[in-house]
Amino acid sequence: MSGILNSSIGRKFAMALSAFFLMIFLVQHFAINLLSVCNSETFNEVSHFMGTNWLIQYVMQPILLIGVLFHFIMGFVLEIKNKGARKISYVKNNGNANSTWMSRNMIYSGLFILIFLVIHFLDFWFPEINIKYIQGDTSGLIDPNNAESGLRYYEELQHKFVPVWRVALYCIGFVFLSLHLLHGFSSAFQSVGANNKYTKGLRGFGKAYAILIPLGFIIIALFHHFNQ
Amino acid sequence: MNLTLKIWRQKNANDKGKLVDYPVSDISPDMSFLEMLDVLNEDLINKGEEPIAFDHDCREGICGMCSLYINGEAHGPDRGVTTCQLHMRMFKDGDTIFIEPFRAAAFPVIKDLIVDRTSFDRIQHAGGFISVNTSGNTIDANAIPVNKHDADTAFDAATCIGCGACVASCKNSSAMLFVSAKVSQFALLPQGQVEATDRVLNMVKQMDEEGFGNCTNTGACEVECPKGISLESIARMNREYLKASLKG
């Protein structure tokens, strides 16, 4: 048991587990974002709950950060190891004959997602941490001195999606997320040993997930840009 | 058929190596790819040049000796065949064909198109067997009932000829398909259960030590495997390995 993470299969398994965790988180994030399109008040209330609940802030949030970091670091470690397993490349290699572009370029789609995540954190996460834990304002109000000013989350979201460049950047980021998931979803199941009579159906579900969730995020970003 | 061959020439393991152009003419479409290389080699010998070194043995697709990365694919563009079963009718008159050795750090080039695949032998030695008492008290294998589906699946896995096309095709040079076939053929049968835990742990350990890459489930190995070994084998090995790790 001790050497499991030092083995190629153990690392695969760990990557798959972190992928499952992140894919579940993505659904939860999408559901909350969807609320911003349906009802701004509910979105504000849920956002305030997520931003102030101790279980989410002090337990789930650190686990999520660890999961994200682990997935990226392990991805890069595996890529470096895999590059070392073939020191001389083929002069002619016909990769399209036997595998998809997405499956062969997970590191590049992952890299673009990482760049997107850094921007996303700078846009939303760091300002939140600053307001709540550095300035000490956990009221969630637009004006912390005025209880009538209402919750700030929906207004902040709308404000962020005013610039065209940011909306375009988010759309590109979600396209790369989709490309990553198109291979990653079914790959995670294969890595944990799940390849059976349900695999074909699961692959279909995975493709739907990989297209619909990022597309949903794109639509939400566009909605807020055009609905100012 | 008249063709231009771009063949990897490398004097020995330490030589840098390079692609060399060889025009060949009057090639019959009914020739196998290796027969075409035989024709070229005869021509080279007649001219007093060094013939091209390449691996071959049975020439009927069962020994796993022939290798070659042809036009960017292990065993060439046909499916479910080894290089010896690849026919020249798969190419067109006037084609340029790239012929390279299987590339992987764990498969170092010995000469020209011949690579050292003894890393596969060492993986087999680590656990790809069952221990049977052959001192006169051997139980007939047929005396132990085996579920038909399991027997068929085990047989499918056992058809792996260890050619290394999976490693050559994988962008990570992973040997997971080969090792999983060898693990699966025993894991599915009652005779393989006694050593199941040690087998999978030792074979995977040896595979990692040989310097093969990590599997990222691209599926290229499954497509290029001349014996049609499925990715299900890899999933089975993953389960076996995780189960064995928890036990061990």
Coordinates of C-alpha atoms in Angstrom, one line a residue:
Chain A
M1 CA 0.0 0.0 0.0
S2 CA 2.9 2.4 0.9
G3 CA 4.3 2.5 -2.6
I4 CA 1.1 2.9 -4.5
L5 CA 1.7 6.6 -5.3
N6 CA 5.1 5.8 -6.6
S7 CA 3.7 3.5 -9.2
S8 CA 2.4 4.5 -12.6
I9 CA -1.0 3.0 -11.9
G10 CA -1.2 4.6 -8.5
R11 CA -0.5 8.0 -10.0
K12 CA -3.1 7.4 -12.7
F13 CA -5.6 6.5 -9.9
A14 CA -4.8 9.6 -7.9
M15 CA -5.2 11.8 -11.1
A16 CA -8.6 10.2 -11.8
L17 CA -9.8 10.8 -8.2
S18 CA -8.8 14.4 -8.3
A19 CA -10.5 14.7 -11.7
F20 CA -13.8 13.2 -10.3
F21 CA -13.6 15.7 -7.5
L22 CA -13.1 18.6 -9.8
M23 CA -15.8 17.5 -12.2
I24 CA -18.3 17.3 -9.4
F25 CA -17.2 20.8 -8.2
L26 CA -17.7 22.1 -11.7
V27 CA -21.4 21.0 -11.7
Q28 CA -21.9 22.7 -8.4
H29 CA -20.2 25.9 -9.6
F30 CA -22.3 25.8 -12.8
A31 CA -25.5 25.4 -10.8
I32 CA -24.7 28.5 -8.7
N33 CA -23.7 30.5 -11.8
L34 CA -27.0 29.5 -13.4
L35 CA -28.9 31.1 -10.5
S36 CA -27.4 34.4 -11.5
V37 CA -29.3 34.2 -14.8
C38 CA -32.5 33.0 -13.2
N39 CA -32.8 35.1 -10.1
S40 CA -30.3 37.7 -8.8
E41 CA -31.7 37.7 -5.2
T42 CA -31.3 33.9 -4.9
F43 CA -27.8 34.1 -6.5
N44 CA -26.9 36.7 -3.9
E45 CA -28.2 34.7 -1.0
V46 CA -26.5 31.4 -2.1
S47 CA -23.2 33.3 -2.8
H48 CA -23.3 34.8 0.6
F49 CA -24.0 31.4 2.2
M50 CA -21.1 29.9 0.2
G51 CA -18.8 32.8 1.1
T52 CA -19.5 32.7 4.9
N53 CA -20.3 29.2 5.8
W54 CA -17.4 27.8 7.9
L55 CA -17.7 24.3 6.5
I56 CA -17.4 25.6 3.0
Q57 CA -14.8 28.2 3.7
Y58 CA -12.5 26.3 6.1
V59 CA -13.0 22.7 5.0
M60 CA -14.3 22.5 1.5
Q61 CA -12.3 25.4 0.1
P62 CA -8.9 24.2 1.2
I63 CA -9.8 20.7 -0.1
L64 CA -10.7 22.2 -3.4
L65 CA -7.5 24.2 -3.6
I66 CA -5.4 21.1 -2.8
G67 CA -7.4 19.1 -5.4
V68 CA -6.8 21.8 -8.1
L69 CA -3.1 22.1 -7.2
F70 CA -2.6 18.3 -7.1
H71 CA -4.2 17.8 -10.5
F72 CA -2.1 20.4 -12.1
I73 CA 1.2 19.5 -10.5
M74 CA 0.7 15.8 -11.0
G75 CA -0.3 16.5 -14.6
F76 CA 3.0 18.3 -15.3
V77 CA 5.1 15.7 -13.4
L78 CA 3.5 12.9 -15.5
E79 CA 4.1 14.9 -18.7
I80 CA 7.8 15.3 -17.9
K81 CA 8.2 11.6 -17.0
N82 CA 6.4 10.6 -20.2
K83 CA 8.6 12.9 -22.3
G84 CA 11.6 11.0 -20.8
A85 CA 10.2 7.7 -21.9
R86 CA 10.8 8.6 -25.6
K87 CA 14.0 10.5 -25.9
I88 CA 14.1 10.4 -29.7
S89 CA 10.9 11.3 -31.5
Y90 CA 9.7 9.8 -34.8
V91 CA 10.5 11.6 -38.0
K92 CA 7.0 10.8 -39.2
N93 CA 4.2 10.1 -36.7
N94 CA 0.6 9.8 -37.7
G95 CA -1.1 10.3 -34.3
N96 CA -4.5 11.1 -35.9
A97 CA -4.7 7.5 -37.2
N98 CA -5.1 6.0 -33.8
S99 CA -6.1 8.6 -31.2
T100 CA -7.9 11.9 -30.8
W101 CA -6.2 15.3 -30.7
M102 CA -7.8 15.9 -27.3
S103 CA -6.3 12.8 -25.8
R104 CA -2.8 13.6 -27.1
N105 CA -2.8 17.2 -26.0
M106 CA -4.2 17.1 -22.4
I107 CA -1.1 19.0 -21.2
Y108 CA -1.8 21.9 -23.5
S109 CA -5.5 22.2 -22.8
G110 CA -4.6 21.9 -19.1
L111 CA -2.0 24.6 -19.5
F112 CA -4.6 27.0 -21.0
I113 CA -7.1 26.1 -18.2
L114 CA -4.4 26.9 -15.7
I115 CA -3.8 30.4 -17.3
F116 CA -7.6 30.9 -17.3
L117 CA -7.8 29.8 -13.6
V118 CA -5.1 32.3 -12.6
I119 CA -7.1 35.1 -14.3
H120 CA -10.3 33.8 -12.7
F121 CA -8.7 33.8 -9.3
L122 CA -7.4 37.3 -9.8
D123 CA -10.9 38.4 -10.9
F124 CA -13.0 36.8 -8.2
W125 CA -11.2 34.7 -5.5
F126 CA -8.4 37.1 -4.4
P127 CA -10.8 40.1 -4.2
E128 CA -13.1 37.9 -2.0
I129 CA -10.3 36.9 0.2
N130 CA -9.2 40.5 0.5
I131 CA -12.7 41.8 1.5
K132 CA -13.5 39.0 3.9
Y133 CA -10.2 38.1 5.6
I134 CA -8.0 41.1 5.2
Q135 CA -10.5 44.0 5.4
G136 CA -12.6 41.8 7.7
D137 CA -15.9 42.6 6.0
T138 CA -18.1 39.5 6.0
S139 CA -21.4 41.4 5.7
G140 CA -21.6 40.7 2.0
L141 CA -23.2 44.1 1.6
I142 CA -22.5 46.7 -1.2
D143 CA -22.0 49.3 1.6
P144 CA -21.0 47.5 4.8
N145 CA -22.3 50.6 6.8
N146 CA -25.7 50.5 5.2
A147 CA -27.8 47.4 5.8
E148 CA -30.3 48.5 3.2
S149 CA -27.7 48.5 0.4
G150 CA -28.3 44.9 -0.4
L151 CA -25.8 42.0 -1.2
R152 CA -22.9 42.8 -3.5
Y153 CA -22.3 39.5 -5.4
Y154 CA -24.7 39.9 -8.4
E155 CA -23.6 43.5 -8.9
E156 CA -19.9 42.5 -8.8
L157 CA -20.5 39.7 -11.3
Q158 CA -22.3 42.0 -13.7
H159 CA -19.4 44.6 -13.4
K160 CA -16.8 41.9 -14.2
F161 CA -18.4 41.0 -17.5
V162 CA -18.5 44.5 -18.9
P163 CA -15.2 44.4 -20.8
V164 CA -15.3 42.4 -24.0
W165 CA -11.7 41.2 -23.6
R166 CA -12.6 39.4 -20.3
V167 CA -15.7 37.8 -21.8
A168 CA -13.7 36.6 -24.8
L169 CA -11.0 35.3 -22.5
Y170 CA -13.6 33.3 -20.5
C171 CA -15.1 31.9 -23.6
I172 CA -11.7 30.7 -24.9
G173 CA -10.9 29.3 -21.4
F174 CA -14.2 27.2 -21.5
V175 CA -13.4 25.9 -25.0
F176 CA -10.2 24.5 -23.6
L177 CA -12.0 23.1 -20.6
S178 CA -14.4 21.4 -23.0
L179 CA -11.5 19.9 -25.0
H180 CA -9.9 18.7 -21.8
L181 CA -13.1 17.1 -20.6
L182 CA -13.8 15.4 -23.9
H183 CA -11.0 13.1 -23.1
G184 CA -10.7 13.5 -19.4
F185 CA -14.2 12.4 -18.4
S186 CA -14.0 8.8 -19.8
S187 CA -10.3 8.6 -19.2
A188 CA -10.9 9.1 -15.4
F189 CA -13.3 6.1 -15.4
Q190 CA -10.8 3.9 -17.3
S191 CA -8.0 4.9 -14.8
V192 CA -10.0 3.6 -11.9
G193 CA -10.7 0.3 -13.7
A194 CA -14.2 1.0 -14.8
N195 CA -14.4 -0.4 -18.4
N196 CA -17.5 -2.6 -18.8
K197 CA -20.8 -2.9 -20.5
Y198 CA -21.7 0.7 -19.3
T199 CA -18.6 2.3 -20.8
K200 CA -20.2 3.1 -24.2
G201 CA -23.1 4.9 -22.5
L202 CA -20.7 6.6 -20.0
R203 CA -18.6 7.9 -23.0
G204 CA -21.8 9.4 -24.5
F205 CA -22.7 11.0 -21.1
G206 CA -19.1 12.3 -20.8
K207 CA -19.2 13.9 -24.2
A208 CA -22.5 15.6 -23.3
Y209 CA -21.0 16.8 -20.0
A210 CA -17.9 18.0 -21.7
I211 CA -19.9 20.1 -24.2
L212 CA -22.9 21.3 -22.2
I213 CA -21.2 22.4 -18.9
P214 CA -18.6 24.7 -20.6
L215 CA -21.2 25.9 -23.1
G216 CA -23.4 26.8 -20.2
F217 CA -20.6 28.8 -18.6
I218 CA -20.1 30.6 -21.9
I219 CA -23.8 31.4 -22.2
I220 CA -23.9 32.8 -18.6
A221 CA -20.8 35.0 -19.3
L222 CA -22.4 36.3 -22.6
F223 CA -25.7 36.8 -20.8
H224 CA -24.1 39.1 -18.2
H225 CA -22.2 41.0 -20.9
F226 CA -25.2 41.7 -22.9
N227 CA -27.6 42.2 -20.0
Q228 CA -26.0 45.2 -18.4
Chain B
M1 CA 5.3 -0.5 -58.1
N2 CA 8.1 2.0 -57.8
L3 CA 8.7 3.5 -54.4
T4 CA 11.0 5.7 -52.5
L5 CA 11.9 4.3 -49.0
K6 CA 13.3 6.6 -46.3
I7 CA 14.9 4.1 -43.9
W8 CA 16.5 4.8 -40.6
R9 CA 20.2 3.7 -40.7
Q10 CA 22.1 3.4 -37.5
K11 CA 25.4 1.5 -37.2
N12 CA 25.1 0.7 -33.5
A13 CA 23.5 1.8 -30.2
N14 CA 25.9 4.7 -29.9
D15 CA 25.6 6.0 -33.5
K16 CA 23.4 9.0 -34.0
G17 CA 21.6 7.5 -37.0
K18 CA 19.8 9.2 -39.9
L19 CA 17.2 8.6 -42.6
V20 CA 18.6 7.3 -45.9
D21 CA 16.7 7.3 -49.2
Y22 CA 16.4 4.1 -51.2
P23 CA 14.5 3.9 -54.5
V24 CA 13.0 0.5 -55.2
S25 CA 11.4 -0.6 -58.4
D26 CA 9.2 -3.4 -59.8
I27 CA 7.7 -4.2 -56.4
S28 CA 4.7 -6.6 -56.7
P29 CA 1.6 -5.4 -54.8
D30 CA 1.3 -9.0 -53.6
M31 CA 4.6 -9.0 -51.7
S32 CA 4.7 -8.6 -48.0
F33 CA 6.4 -5.6 -46.6
L34 CA 9.3 -7.7 -45.4
E35 CA 9.6 -9.4 -48.8
M36 CA 10.0 -5.9 -50.3
L37 CA 12.8 -5.2 -47.8
D38 CA 14.4 -8.6 -48.8
V39 CA 14.4 -7.4 -52.4
L40 CA 16.1 -4.2 -51.4
N41 CA 18.6 -6.0 -49.2
E42 CA 19.5 -8.4 -52.1
D43 CA 20.1 -5.4 -54.2
L44 CA 22.3 -3.7 -51.6
I45 CA 24.3 -6.9 -51.1
N46 CA 24.8 -7.2 -54.9
K47 CA 26.1 -3.6 -54.9
G48 CA 28.5 -4.4 -52.0
E49 CA 26.6 -2.2 -49.5
E50 CA 25.6 -3.0 -46.0
P51 CA 22.1 -4.6 -45.9
I52 CA 19.4 -3.1 -43.7
A53 CA 19.1 -4.8 -40.4
F54 CA 15.5 -5.6 -39.4
D55 CA 13.8 -8.1 -37.1
H56 CA 11.7 -11.0 -38.4
D57 CA 11.1 -14.7 -37.7
C58 CA 7.9 -16.6 -38.3
R59 CA 6.5 -14.2 -41.0
E60 CA 3.0 -15.3 -40.3
G61 CA 2.0 -12.9 -37.5
I62 CA 2.5 -15.1 -34.4
C63 CA 6.1 -14.6 -33.2
G64 CA 6.0 -10.8 -32.6
M65 CA 9.5 -10.3 -33.9
C66 CA 8.9 -8.0 -36.8
S67 CA 8.4 -4.4 -35.7
L68 CA 8.9 -1.2 -37.8
Y69 CA 7.2 2.2 -37.6
I70 CA 5.9 2.6 -41.2
N71 CA 4.6 6.0 -42.3
G72 CA 4.0 7.0 -38.7
E73 CA 2.2 3.9 -37.5
A74 CA 3.4 0.7 -35.8
H75 CA 3.3 -2.2 -38.3
G76 CA 2.1 0.3 -41.0
P77 CA -1.3 1.5 -42.1
D78 CA -3.3 -1.8 -42.1
R79 CA -5.2 -2.9 -39.0
G80 CA -4.9 -6.2 -37.1
V81 CA -1.7 -7.2 -38.8
T82 CA 2.0 -7.4 -38.0
T83 CA 4.6 -6.0 -40.5
C84 CA 5.1 -9.4 -42.0
Q85 CA 1.4 -9.6 -42.8
L86 CA 1.3 -6.1 -44.3
H87 CA 1.1 -6.2 -48.1
M88 CA 2.5 -3.7 -50.6
R89 CA -1.0 -3.3 -52.0
M90 CA -1.6 -1.0 -49.1
F91 CA 0.6 1.5 -50.8
K92 CA 0.4 3.3 -54.2
D93 CA 2.9 3.4 -57.0
G94 CA 5.2 6.4 -56.5
D95 CA 4.7 6.6 -52.7
T96 CA 7.4 7.7 -50.3
I97 CA 7.5 5.4 -47.3
F98 CA 9.1 6.3 -44.0
I99 CA 10.5 3.3 -42.1
E100 CA 11.7 3.8 -38.6
P101 CA 12.5 1.6 -35.6
F102 CA 10.1 1.4 -32.6
R103 CA 11.0 4.4 -30.4
A104 CA 11.1 4.2 -26.6
A105 CA 13.8 4.7 -24.0
A106 CA 13.0 1.1 -22.9
F107 CA 13.5 -0.1 -26.5
P108 CA 17.0 1.1 -27.4
V109 CA 18.1 0.7 -31.0
I110 CA 20.7 -2.0 -31.5
K111 CA 21.2 -1.5 -35.3
D112 CA 19.2 0.1 -38.0
L113 CA 15.6 -1.0 -37.5
I114 CA 16.3 -3.6 -34.7
V115 CA 15.5 -2.6 -31.2
D116 CA 16.2 -4.3 -27.9
R117 CA 12.8 -5.5 -26.5
T118 CA 14.2 -7.6 -23.6
S119 CA 12.6 -5.2 -21.2
F120 CA 9.4 -7.1 -22.0
D121 CA 11.2 -10.4 -21.1
R122 CA 12.2 -9.0 -17.7
I123 CA 8.6 -7.9 -17.0
Q124 CA 7.4 -11.5 -17.9
H125 CA 10.1 -12.9 -15.5
A126 CA 8.8 -10.7 -12.7
G127 CA 5.4 -12.5 -12.6
G128 CA 4.0 -13.5 -16.0
F129 CA 3.7 -17.1 -15.2
I130 CA 2.0 -19.6 -12.9
S131 CA 3.8 -22.2 -10.7
V132 CA 2.6 -25.7 -11.5
N133 CA 3.9 -28.8 -9.9
T134 CA 5.1 -31.0 -12.7
S135 CA 6.5 -33.8 -10.6
G136 CA 3.9 -36.4 -11.7
N137 CA 1.0 -35.1 -9.6
T138 CA -0.1 -32.4 -12.1
I139 CA -3.8 -31.8 -12.2
D140 CA -5.2 -31.7 -15.8
A141 CA -6.1 -28.1 -16.5
N142 CA -9.4 -29.2 -18.0
A143 CA -10.4 -30.7 -14.6
I144 CA -10.9 -27.2 -13.2
P145 CA -14.2 -25.7 -14.4
V146 CA -13.8 -22.2 -16.0
N147 CA -16.6 -19.9 -16.9
K148 CA -16.8 -19.8 -20.8
H149 CA -16.8 -16.0 -20.9
D150 CA -13.7 -15.8 -18.6
A151 CA -12.0 -18.5 -20.6
D152 CA -12.6 -16.6 -23.9
T153 CA -11.5 -13.3 -22.4
A154 CA -8.4 -14.9 -21.0
F155 CA -7.6 -16.5 -24.3
D156 CA -8.0 -13.1 -26.1
A157 CA -5.5 -11.6 -23.7
A158 CA -3.2 -14.5 -24.2
T159 CA -3.0 -13.8 -27.9
C160 CA -0.7 -10.9 -27.2
I161 CA 2.6 -11.6 -29.0
G162 CA 4.6 -9.0 -27.2
C163 CA 5.6 -7.2 -30.4
G164 CA 5.8 -3.8 -28.7
A165 CA 3.4 -2.0 -31.1
C166 CA 1.5 -0.7 -28.1
V167 CA 4.7 1.0 -26.7
A168 CA 5.7 2.3 -30.1
S169 CA 2.3 3.8 -30.8
C170 CA 1.7 5.3 -27.4
K171 CA 2.8 9.0 -27.1
N172 CA 4.1 8.2 -23.6
S173 CA 5.8 4.9 -24.6
S174 CA 3.6 3.2 -22.0
A175 CA 3.7 -0.6 -21.9
M176 CA 0.4 -0.9 -20.1
L177 CA -1.4 -2.8 -22.8
F178 CA 1.3 -5.5 -23.0
V179 CA 1.5 -5.9 -19.2
S180 CA -2.2 -5.8 -18.8
A181 CA -2.7 -8.6 -21.3
K182 CA -0.2 -10.7 -19.5
V183 CA -1.8 -10.0 -16.1
S184 CA -5.3 -10.5 -17.5
Q185 CA -4.7 -13.9 -19.0
F186 CA -4.0 -15.3 -15.5
A187 CA -6.2 -13.0 -13.5
L188 CA -9.3 -14.4 -15.2
L189 CA -8.4 -18.1 -14.6
P190 CA -8.5 -20.1 -11.4
Q191 CA -4.9 -21.3 -12.0
G192 CA -3.7 -17.7 -11.8
Q193 CA -5.3 -16.8 -8.5
V194 CA -2.6 -18.2 -6.1
E195 CA 0.0 -15.7 -7.3
A196 CA -2.4 -12.9 -8.4
T197 CA -1.3 -10.4 -5.8
D198 CA 2.5 -10.8 -6.3
R199 CA 2.1 -11.0 -10.0
V200 CA 0.5 -7.7 -10.7
L201 CA 2.6 -5.8 -8.1
N202 CA 5.9 -7.3 -9.4
M203 CA 5.1 -6.9 -13.1
V204 CA 4.0 -3.2 -12.7
K205 CA 7.1 -2.5 -10.5
Q206 CA 9.3 -4.0 -13.2
M207 CA 7.4 -2.1 -16.0
D208 CA 8.1 1.2 -14.1
E209 CA 11.7 0.4 -13.5
E210 CA 12.3 -0.3 -17.2
G211 CA 11.4 3.3 -17.9
F212 CA 8.2 3.0 -19.8
G213 CA 5.9 6.0 -19.6
N214 CA 2.5 6.5 -17.8
C215 CA -0.7 5.6 -19.6
T216 CA -3.0 8.5 -20.4
N217 CA -5.7 6.4 -22.0
T218 CA -5.3 7.8 -25.6
G219 CA -6.3 4.3 -26.9
A220 CA -3.6 4.4 -29.6
C221 CA -2.2 1.0 -28.3
E222 CA -5.6 -0.7 -28.8
V223 CA -6.0 0.6 -32.4
E224 CA -2.5 -0.4 -33.4
C225 CA -2.3 -3.8 -31.6
P226 CA -2.1 -6.5 -34.2
K227 CA -4.0 -8.9 -31.9
G228 CA -6.8 -6.6 -30.9
I229 CA -6.0 -6.5 -27.2
S230 CA -8.6 -4.2 -25.7
L231 CA -8.3 -1.3 -23.2
E232 CA -10.5 -3.5 -21.0
S233 CA -7.3 -5.3 -20.1
I234 CA -5.7 -2.1 -18.8
A235 CA -8.9 -1.4 -16.7
R236 CA -8.7 -5.0 -15.4
M237 CA -5.0 -4.6 -14.5
N238 CA -5.8 -1.3 -12.7
R239 CA -8.4 -3.0 -10.6
E240 CA -6.0 -5.9 -9.9
Y241 CA -3.3 -3.6 -8.9
L242 CA -5.4 -1.5 -6.6
K243 CA -6.8 -4.6 -5.0
A244 CA -3.3 -6.1 -4.6
S245 CA -1.9 -2.8 -3.2
L246 CA -4.7 -2.8 -0.5
K247 CA -3.9 -6.4 0.4
G248 CA -0.1 -6.0 0.3

